[in-house]
Amino acid sequence: MTTDHDGVRELLGAWAFGALRPEEEKAVPRHLAECESCAVEAERLREAVRLLDGPRGTAMSNGSKEPEGVLALALRARPAVPRVAAHAAPYAAAVAGLQALVRELDGRWSTPVVHDWDAHATLAHLLAADEPLALRLGLDARVPASPVPEGTSWEEAWSARTADVIAYERQRGPEETVTAWAAQAAALLATPEARDPERAALATTLMGIRLPVADHFLVRAFEAWIHTDDIGRALGLAVPPPPEEHLWQLVRLAVRILGMALGTTAPPVLFAVAGGESDAQWVLGSEDEPVRAELVLEPVDFCLLVGGRYAPAEVPRGATGDEDAVRNVLERAAALSWL
């Protein structure tokens, strides 16, 4: 039975949805009574569940006479989340969340979601997006692959592969696409690299960027959450952000990538991410000049900006100092998105 702090935090999402296993049901309430930070996080998650699962439908639970939201029913039937290392936990949680949400899509797979994709194509895109990491870790492609001409840039190869996967999945039913995506995600989470931080420390280049495998798992979590949010918005459902610990893992990764993109010659900006129980700040750009501006974003807004879901001029922010320096950071952050 899980009783340690980190172990209980991993169960808070399941607790909020009433989806704890019998051996977990005593440990979580006992810990919440003793730990204020976990209690606050648990209440935030439960409130998010209330928003997701309000009085919407007439689905019944085990013959109950009281209506219950479909999403809550789906989450109560969640599969066991794999036991993985901390770097893969956000991806495991994002996969579980999307699996729950797609059960809401019965009969609505043609709903427009993002870009020119409907819900079916969005899942097919995620199948393609997870594939480079899957192949690098020794897994087989789930969709037949066409030869890539020598000299093709990674952007061209990625665009062509995404189009091929979406076209292939269009010939199949949405349920088959979901099954293929879920199977590939489960296989990724079963790799040694998902469970062993030392193996995941090896750096590799995927999607044009060289990062440790551990960070590539975070990239996969980032994209799975962004597209879950896309689908939720299309359906009129509010998708809660990742648990705070996972969200800050994504924030720190995005800041590192943004710092690399800005380089060491950009006008220096004191960049702060503030929200929830945590605040952090970094100096982005040149280290040889005085800071020209200060910029503050909330963690979810920052991630949505990096994910391409906010235009630079529209993201909520606090800013002082050189407007051009601030604009440079915001525009470079938005330009990072390939989602």
CSV table of C-alpha atoms in Angstrom, one decimal:
chain,number,residue,atom,x,y,z
A,1,MET,CA,0.0,0.0,0.0
A,2,THR,CA,1.3,3.5,-0.9
A,3,THR,CA,1.9,5.7,2.1
A,4,ASP,CA,4.8,7.9,1.1
A,5,HIS,CA,4.3,11.5,0.0
A,6,ASP,CA,5.4,11.1,-3.7
A,7,GLY,CA,3.4,7.9,-4.0
A,8,VAL,CA,0.2,9.5,-2.7
A,9,ARG,CA,0.6,12.5,-5.0
A,10,GLU,CA,0.6,10.1,-8.0
A,11,LEU,CA,-2.8,8.9,-6.8
A,12,LEU,CA,-4.5,12.2,-6.4
A,13,GLY,CA,-6.0,12.2,-9.8
A,14,ALA,CA,-7.5,8.8,-9.3
A,15,TRP,CA,-8.8,9.9,-5.9
A,16,ALA,CA,-10.5,13.0,-7.4
A,17,PHE,CA,-12.3,10.7,-9.8
A,18,GLY,CA,-13.3,8.2,-7.2
A,19,ALA,CA,-11.1,5.6,-9.0
A,20,LEU,CA,-8.8,4.4,-6.3
A,21,ARG,CA,-8.1,0.7,-6.0
A,22,PRO,CA,-9.2,-0.9,-2.7
A,23,GLU,CA,-5.6,-1.1,-1.3
A,24,GLU,CA,-5.3,2.7,-2.0
A,25,GLU,CA,-8.5,3.9,-0.4
A,26,LYS,CA,-7.2,4.2,3.2
A,27,ALA,CA,-3.8,5.6,2.4
A,28,VAL,CA,-4.8,8.6,0.5
A,29,PRO,CA,-7.4,10.2,3.0
A,30,ARG,CA,-5.0,9.5,5.8
A,31,HIS,CA,-2.2,11.4,4.0
A,32,LEU,CA,-4.5,14.3,3.0
A,33,ALA,CA,-5.3,14.8,6.7
A,34,GLU,CA,-1.6,15.3,7.5
A,35,CYS,CA,-0.3,17.0,4.4
A,36,GLU,CA,-1.6,20.5,3.6
A,37,SER,CA,0.0,20.8,0.2
A,38,CYS,CA,-1.5,17.5,-1.0
A,39,ALA,CA,-4.9,18.4,0.5
A,40,VAL,CA,-4.9,21.7,-1.5
A,41,GLU,CA,-4.0,19.8,-4.7
A,42,ALA,CA,-6.6,17.2,-4.1
A,43,GLU,CA,-9.3,19.7,-3.7
A,44,ARG,CA,-8.2,21.5,-6.9
A,45,LEU,CA,-8.4,18.2,-8.8
A,46,ARG,CA,-11.8,17.4,-7.3
A,47,GLU,CA,-13.2,20.8,-8.3
A,48,ALA,CA,-11.9,20.2,-11.8
A,49,VAL,CA,-13.7,16.9,-11.9
A,50,ARG,CA,-16.9,18.6,-10.8
A,51,LEU,CA,-16.5,21.0,-13.8
A,52,LEU,CA,-15.8,18.1,-16.2
A,53,ASP,CA,-18.6,15.9,-14.9
A,54,GLY,CA,-21.5,18.2,-14.1
A,55,PRO,CA,-25.1,17.3,-14.7
A,56,ARG,CA,-24.7,16.6,-18.4
A,57,GLY,CA,-26.1,13.2,-19.3
A,58,THR,CA,-28.2,10.3,-18.3
A,59,ALA,CA,-25.5,7.6,-18.1
A,60,MET,CA,-26.1,5.3,-15.1
A,61,SER,CA,-23.5,3.6,-13.0
A,62,ASN,CA,-24.2,-0.1,-12.3
A,63,GLY,CA,-28.0,0.4,-12.6
A,64,SER,CA,-28.1,3.4,-10.3
A,65,LYS,CA,-31.2,5.6,-10.6
A,66,GLU,CA,-29.1,8.7,-10.3
A,67,PRO,CA,-27.5,10.1,-13.5
A,68,GLU,CA,-23.7,10.2,-13.6
A,69,GLY,CA,-21.4,12.0,-16.0
A,70,VAL,CA,-20.0,9.8,-18.8
A,71,LEU,CA,-16.4,11.0,-18.2
A,72,ALA,CA,-16.5,10.0,-14.6
A,73,LEU,CA,-17.8,6.6,-15.5
A,74,ALA,CA,-14.9,6.2,-18.0
A,75,LEU,CA,-12.3,7.3,-15.5
A,76,ARG,CA,-13.7,4.9,-12.9
A,77,ALA,CA,-13.0,2.1,-15.4
A,78,ARG,CA,-9.4,3.4,-16.0
A,79,PRO,CA,-6.7,0.9,-16.7
A,80,ALA,CA,-3.9,0.6,-14.2
A,81,VAL,CA,-1.4,3.3,-14.7
A,82,PRO,CA,2.1,1.8,-15.3
A,83,ARG,CA,4.6,2.2,-12.6
A,84,VAL,CA,7.3,4.3,-14.3
A,85,ALA,CA,10.1,6.7,-13.3
A,86,ALA,CA,9.4,10.3,-12.6
A,87,HIS,CA,10.4,11.5,-16.1
A,88,ALA,CA,7.7,9.2,-17.7
A,89,ALA,CA,5.0,9.8,-15.1
A,90,PRO,CA,3.6,12.9,-16.9
A,91,TYR,CA,3.3,10.9,-20.1
A,92,ALA,CA,1.6,8.0,-18.3
A,93,ALA,CA,-0.9,10.4,-16.7
A,94,ALA,CA,-1.6,12.3,-20.0
A,95,VAL,CA,-2.2,9.0,-21.8
A,96,ALA,CA,-4.7,7.9,-19.1
A,97,GLY,CA,-6.4,11.3,-19.3
A,98,LEU,CA,-6.8,11.1,-23.1
A,99,GLN,CA,-8.0,7.6,-23.0
A,100,ALA,CA,-10.8,8.7,-20.6
A,101,LEU,CA,-11.7,11.7,-22.8
A,102,VAL,CA,-12.0,9.8,-26.0
A,103,ARG,CA,-14.8,7.7,-24.5
A,104,GLU,CA,-16.8,10.9,-24.7
A,105,LEU,CA,-16.3,10.9,-28.5
A,106,ASP,CA,-18.8,8.2,-29.4
A,107,GLY,CA,-20.5,9.5,-32.6
A,108,ARG,CA,-18.6,12.8,-32.6
A,109,TRP,CA,-15.3,11.8,-34.3
A,110,SER,CA,-15.8,14.2,-37.1
A,111,THR,CA,-15.9,17.2,-34.7
A,112,PRO,CA,-13.3,19.8,-35.9
A,113,VAL,CA,-10.5,20.1,-33.4
A,114,VAL,CA,-7.3,21.9,-34.5
A,115,HIS,CA,-5.6,22.8,-37.7
A,116,ASP,CA,-7.6,21.0,-40.4
A,117,TRP,CA,-8.0,17.9,-38.2
A,118,ASP,CA,-11.1,16.4,-36.8
A,119,ALA,CA,-11.0,14.3,-33.6
A,120,HIS,CA,-10.1,11.1,-35.6
A,121,ALA,CA,-7.2,12.8,-37.4
A,122,THR,CA,-6.0,14.3,-34.1
A,123,LEU,CA,-5.6,10.9,-32.6
A,124,ALA,CA,-3.9,9.7,-35.8
A,125,HIS,CA,-1.5,12.6,-35.5
A,126,LEU,CA,-0.6,11.6,-31.9
A,127,LEU,CA,0.1,8.1,-33.2
A,128,ALA,CA,2.5,9.6,-35.6
A,129,ALA,CA,4.0,12.0,-33.1
A,130,ASP,CA,4.9,9.3,-30.6
A,131,GLU,CA,6.4,7.2,-33.3
A,132,PRO,CA,9.9,8.7,-33.4
A,133,LEU,CA,10.6,8.0,-29.8
A,134,ALA,CA,9.0,4.6,-30.1
A,135,LEU,CA,11.3,3.7,-33.0
A,136,ARG,CA,14.3,5.0,-31.2
A,137,LEU,CA,13.6,2.8,-28.3
A,138,GLY,CA,13.3,-0.3,-30.5
A,139,LEU,CA,9.6,-0.6,-31.0
A,140,ASP,CA,8.0,-1.3,-34.4
A,141,ALA,CA,5.9,1.2,-36.4
A,142,ARG,CA,2.2,0.7,-36.0
A,143,VAL,CA,1.5,2.1,-39.5
A,144,PRO,CA,3.4,1.0,-42.7
A,145,ALA,CA,6.1,3.6,-43.5
A,146,SER,CA,7.1,5.0,-46.9
A,147,PRO,CA,10.8,5.3,-47.8
A,148,VAL,CA,12.2,8.8,-47.1
A,149,PRO,CA,14.4,10.2,-49.8
A,150,GLU,CA,18.0,10.9,-48.8
A,151,GLY,CA,18.6,14.5,-47.9
A,152,THR,CA,15.1,15.1,-46.7
A,153,SER,CA,15.0,17.5,-43.7
A,154,TRP,CA,13.4,16.3,-40.5
A,155,GLU,CA,10.6,18.9,-41.0
A,156,GLU,CA,9.7,17.5,-44.4
A,157,ALA,CA,10.0,13.9,-43.3
A,158,TRP,CA,7.8,14.6,-40.2
A,159,SER,CA,5.2,16.4,-42.3
A,160,ALA,CA,5.0,13.6,-44.8
A,161,ARG,CA,4.9,10.9,-42.2
A,162,THR,CA,2.1,12.7,-40.3
A,163,ALA,CA,0.1,13.0,-43.5
A,164,ASP,CA,0.7,9.3,-44.3
A,165,VAL,CA,-0.5,8.1,-40.9
A,166,ILE,CA,-3.6,10.3,-41.0
A,167,ALA,CA,-4.4,9.1,-44.5
A,168,TYR,CA,-3.9,5.4,-43.4
A,169,GLU,CA,-6.0,5.8,-40.3
A,170,ARG,CA,-8.8,7.5,-42.3
A,171,GLN,CA,-9.3,4.1,-43.9
A,172,ARG,CA,-9.9,2.6,-40.5
A,173,GLY,CA,-12.5,3.2,-37.8
A,174,PRO,CA,-11.7,5.6,-35.0
A,175,GLU,CA,-11.8,2.8,-32.5
A,176,GLU,CA,-9.0,1.1,-34.4
A,177,THR,CA,-6.9,4.3,-34.4
A,178,VAL,CA,-7.4,4.7,-30.6
A,179,THR,CA,-6.4,1.0,-30.1
A,180,ALA,CA,-3.2,1.5,-32.2
A,181,TRP,CA,-2.3,4.7,-30.4
A,182,ALA,CA,-3.0,3.3,-26.9
A,183,ALA,CA,-1.0,0.1,-27.7
A,184,GLN,CA,2.0,2.2,-28.8
A,185,ALA,CA,1.8,4.4,-25.7
A,186,ALA,CA,1.6,1.3,-23.5
A,187,ALA,CA,4.6,-0.1,-25.3
A,188,LEU,CA,6.6,3.1,-24.7
A,189,LEU,CA,5.7,3.1,-21.0
A,190,ALA,CA,6.9,-0.5,-20.8
A,191,THR,CA,10.3,0.2,-22.2
A,192,PRO,CA,13.3,0.1,-19.8
A,193,GLU,CA,13.9,3.7,-20.6
A,194,ALA,CA,10.5,4.6,-19.1
A,195,ARG,CA,11.4,2.9,-15.8
A,196,ASP,CA,15.2,3.5,-15.5
A,197,PRO,CA,16.4,7.1,-15.1
A,198,GLU,CA,20.0,6.1,-16.0
A,199,ARG,CA,19.0,4.6,-19.3
A,200,ALA,CA,16.8,7.6,-20.0
A,201,ALA,CA,19.7,10.0,-19.4
A,202,LEU,CA,21.2,9.1,-22.8
A,203,ALA,CA,20.7,12.0,-25.3
A,204,THR,CA,19.2,11.5,-28.7
A,205,THR,CA,18.0,13.7,-31.5
A,206,LEU,CA,14.3,13.5,-32.3
A,207,MET,CA,12.2,16.1,-34.1
A,208,GLY,CA,15.2,18.3,-34.7
A,209,ILE,CA,16.3,18.6,-31.1
A,210,ARG,CA,18.8,16.7,-29.1
A,211,LEU,CA,17.6,15.9,-25.5
A,212,PRO,CA,18.0,13.1,-23.0
A,213,VAL,CA,15.4,10.4,-23.6
A,214,ALA,CA,13.8,11.4,-20.3
A,215,ASP,CA,13.1,14.9,-21.8
A,216,HIS,CA,11.6,13.3,-24.9
A,217,PHE,CA,9.1,11.5,-22.7
A,218,LEU,CA,8.2,14.9,-21.3
A,219,VAL,CA,7.7,16.2,-24.8
A,220,ARG,CA,5.3,13.4,-25.5
A,221,ALA,CA,3.4,14.2,-22.3
A,222,PHE,CA,3.3,17.9,-23.3
A,223,GLU,CA,1.8,17.1,-26.7
A,224,ALA,CA,-0.7,14.5,-25.4
A,225,TRP,CA,-2.0,17.0,-22.9
A,226,ILE,CA,-2.2,19.8,-25.5
A,227,HIS,CA,-4.2,17.7,-27.8
A,228,THR,CA,-6.4,16.4,-25.0
A,229,ASP,CA,-7.2,20.0,-24.2
A,230,ASP,CA,-7.9,20.7,-28.0
A,231,ILE,CA,-10.4,17.8,-28.1
A,232,GLY,CA,-12.0,18.9,-24.8
A,233,ARG,CA,-12.5,22.4,-26.1
A,234,ALA,CA,-14.0,21.1,-29.3
A,235,LEU,CA,-16.5,19.1,-27.3
A,236,GLY,CA,-17.2,21.9,-24.8
A,237,LEU,CA,-15.5,20.1,-21.9
A,238,ALA,CA,-12.9,21.8,-19.6
A,239,VAL,CA,-9.9,19.6,-19.4
A,240,PRO,CA,-7.9,20.2,-16.2
A,241,PRO,CA,-4.2,20.9,-16.5
A,242,PRO,CA,-1.6,18.3,-15.5
A,243,PRO,CA,-1.1,17.8,-11.7
A,244,GLU,CA,1.2,20.6,-10.4
A,245,GLU,CA,4.3,18.4,-10.2
A,246,HIS,CA,3.9,17.2,-13.8
A,247,LEU,CA,3.0,20.7,-15.0
A,248,TRP,CA,6.3,22.1,-13.5
A,249,GLN,CA,8.3,19.3,-15.2
A,250,LEU,CA,6.8,20.6,-18.5
A,251,VAL,CA,7.5,24.2,-17.6
A,252,ARG,CA,11.2,23.6,-16.8
A,253,LEU,CA,11.6,21.6,-20.0
A,254,ALA,CA,10.0,24.4,-22.0
A,255,VAL,CA,12.2,27.0,-20.4
A,256,ARG,CA,15.4,25.0,-21.2
A,257,ILE,CA,14.3,24.7,-24.9
A,258,LEU,CA,13.3,28.4,-25.0
A,259,GLY,CA,16.7,29.3,-23.6
A,260,MET,CA,18.4,27.3,-26.3
A,261,ALA,CA,16.3,28.9,-29.0
A,262,LEU,CA,17.0,32.4,-27.8
A,263,GLY,CA,20.7,31.8,-27.6
A,264,THR,CA,23.3,33.9,-25.7
A,265,THR,CA,23.0,37.1,-27.8
A,266,ALA,CA,19.3,37.9,-27.3
A,267,PRO,CA,18.4,40.9,-25.2
A,268,PRO,CA,18.3,39.6,-21.6
A,269,VAL,CA,14.9,39.2,-20.0
A,270,LEU,CA,14.2,38.1,-16.4
A,271,PHE,CA,11.5,35.5,-17.0
A,272,ALA,CA,9.3,34.3,-14.2
A,273,VAL,CA,6.7,31.6,-14.1
A,274,ALA,CA,4.4,32.1,-11.1
A,275,GLY,CA,1.4,30.2,-10.1
A,276,GLY,CA,0.1,27.5,-7.8
A,277,GLU,CA,2.4,26.7,-5.0
A,278,SER,CA,5.6,27.3,-6.9
A,279,ASP,CA,7.4,30.3,-8.5
A,280,ALA,CA,10.6,30.2,-10.5
A,281,GLN,CA,12.6,32.6,-12.5
A,282,TRP,CA,15.4,32.6,-15.1
A,283,VAL,CA,17.5,35.1,-17.1
A,284,LEU,CA,17.0,34.3,-20.8
A,285,GLY,CA,19.3,35.7,-23.4
A,286,SER,CA,22.7,37.4,-23.0
A,287,GLU,CA,24.5,37.0,-19.7
A,288,ASP,CA,26.9,39.9,-20.5
A,289,GLU,CA,24.3,42.7,-20.4
A,290,PRO,CA,22.0,44.2,-17.8
A,291,VAL,CA,18.5,42.7,-17.8
A,292,ARG,CA,16.3,44.9,-20.1
A,293,ALA,CA,12.9,43.6,-19.1
A,294,GLU,CA,10.9,41.4,-16.8
A,295,LEU,CA,8.2,39.0,-18.0
A,296,VAL,CA,5.8,36.9,-15.8
A,297,LEU,CA,3.5,34.2,-17.1
A,298,GLU,CA,1.4,31.6,-15.3
A,299,PRO,CA,2.5,28.0,-15.9
A,300,VAL,CA,-0.5,26.9,-17.9
A,301,ASP,CA,-0.5,30.0,-20.0
A,302,PHE,CA,3.3,29.6,-20.7
A,303,CYS,CA,2.8,26.0,-21.8
A,304,LEU,CA,-0.2,26.9,-24.0
A,305,LEU,CA,2.0,29.6,-25.6
A,306,VAL,CA,4.8,27.2,-26.2
A,307,GLY,CA,2.2,24.7,-27.5
A,308,GLY,CA,1.0,27.2,-30.1
A,309,ARG,CA,-2.4,27.8,-28.4
A,310,TYR,CA,-1.8,31.5,-27.7
A,311,ALA,CA,-0.6,34.2,-30.0
A,312,PRO,CA,2.3,36.1,-28.5
A,313,ALA,CA,0.3,39.3,-28.3
A,314,GLU,CA,-2.7,37.6,-26.6
A,315,VAL,CA,-1.1,35.5,-23.8
A,316,PRO,CA,-2.0,36.9,-20.3
A,317,ARG,CA,1.2,38.3,-18.8
A,318,GLY,CA,2.9,40.8,-16.6
A,319,ALA,CA,5.7,42.7,-18.2
A,320,THR,CA,7.9,45.8,-17.5
A,321,GLY,CA,10.9,47.3,-19.3
A,322,ASP,CA,12.0,47.0,-23.0
A,323,GLU,CA,8.9,46.0,-25.0
A,324,ASP,CA,11.0,44.7,-27.9
A,325,ALA,CA,12.9,42.4,-25.6
A,326,VAL,CA,9.6,41.0,-24.1
A,327,ARG,CA,8.1,40.6,-27.6
A,328,ASN,CA,11.2,38.7,-28.7
A,329,VAL,CA,10.8,36.1,-25.9
A,330,LEU,CA,7.1,35.7,-26.5
A,331,GLU,CA,7.5,35.3,-30.3
A,332,ARG,CA,10.4,32.8,-29.9
A,333,ALA,CA,8.3,30.8,-27.4
A,334,ALA,CA,5.3,30.6,-29.7
A,335,ALA,CA,7.6,29.7,-32.6
A,336,LEU,CA,8.8,26.5,-30.8
A,337,SER,CA,5.5,24.8,-31.4
A,338,TRP,CA,5.3,21.9,-33.8
A,339,LEU,CA,2.1,20.5,-32.2
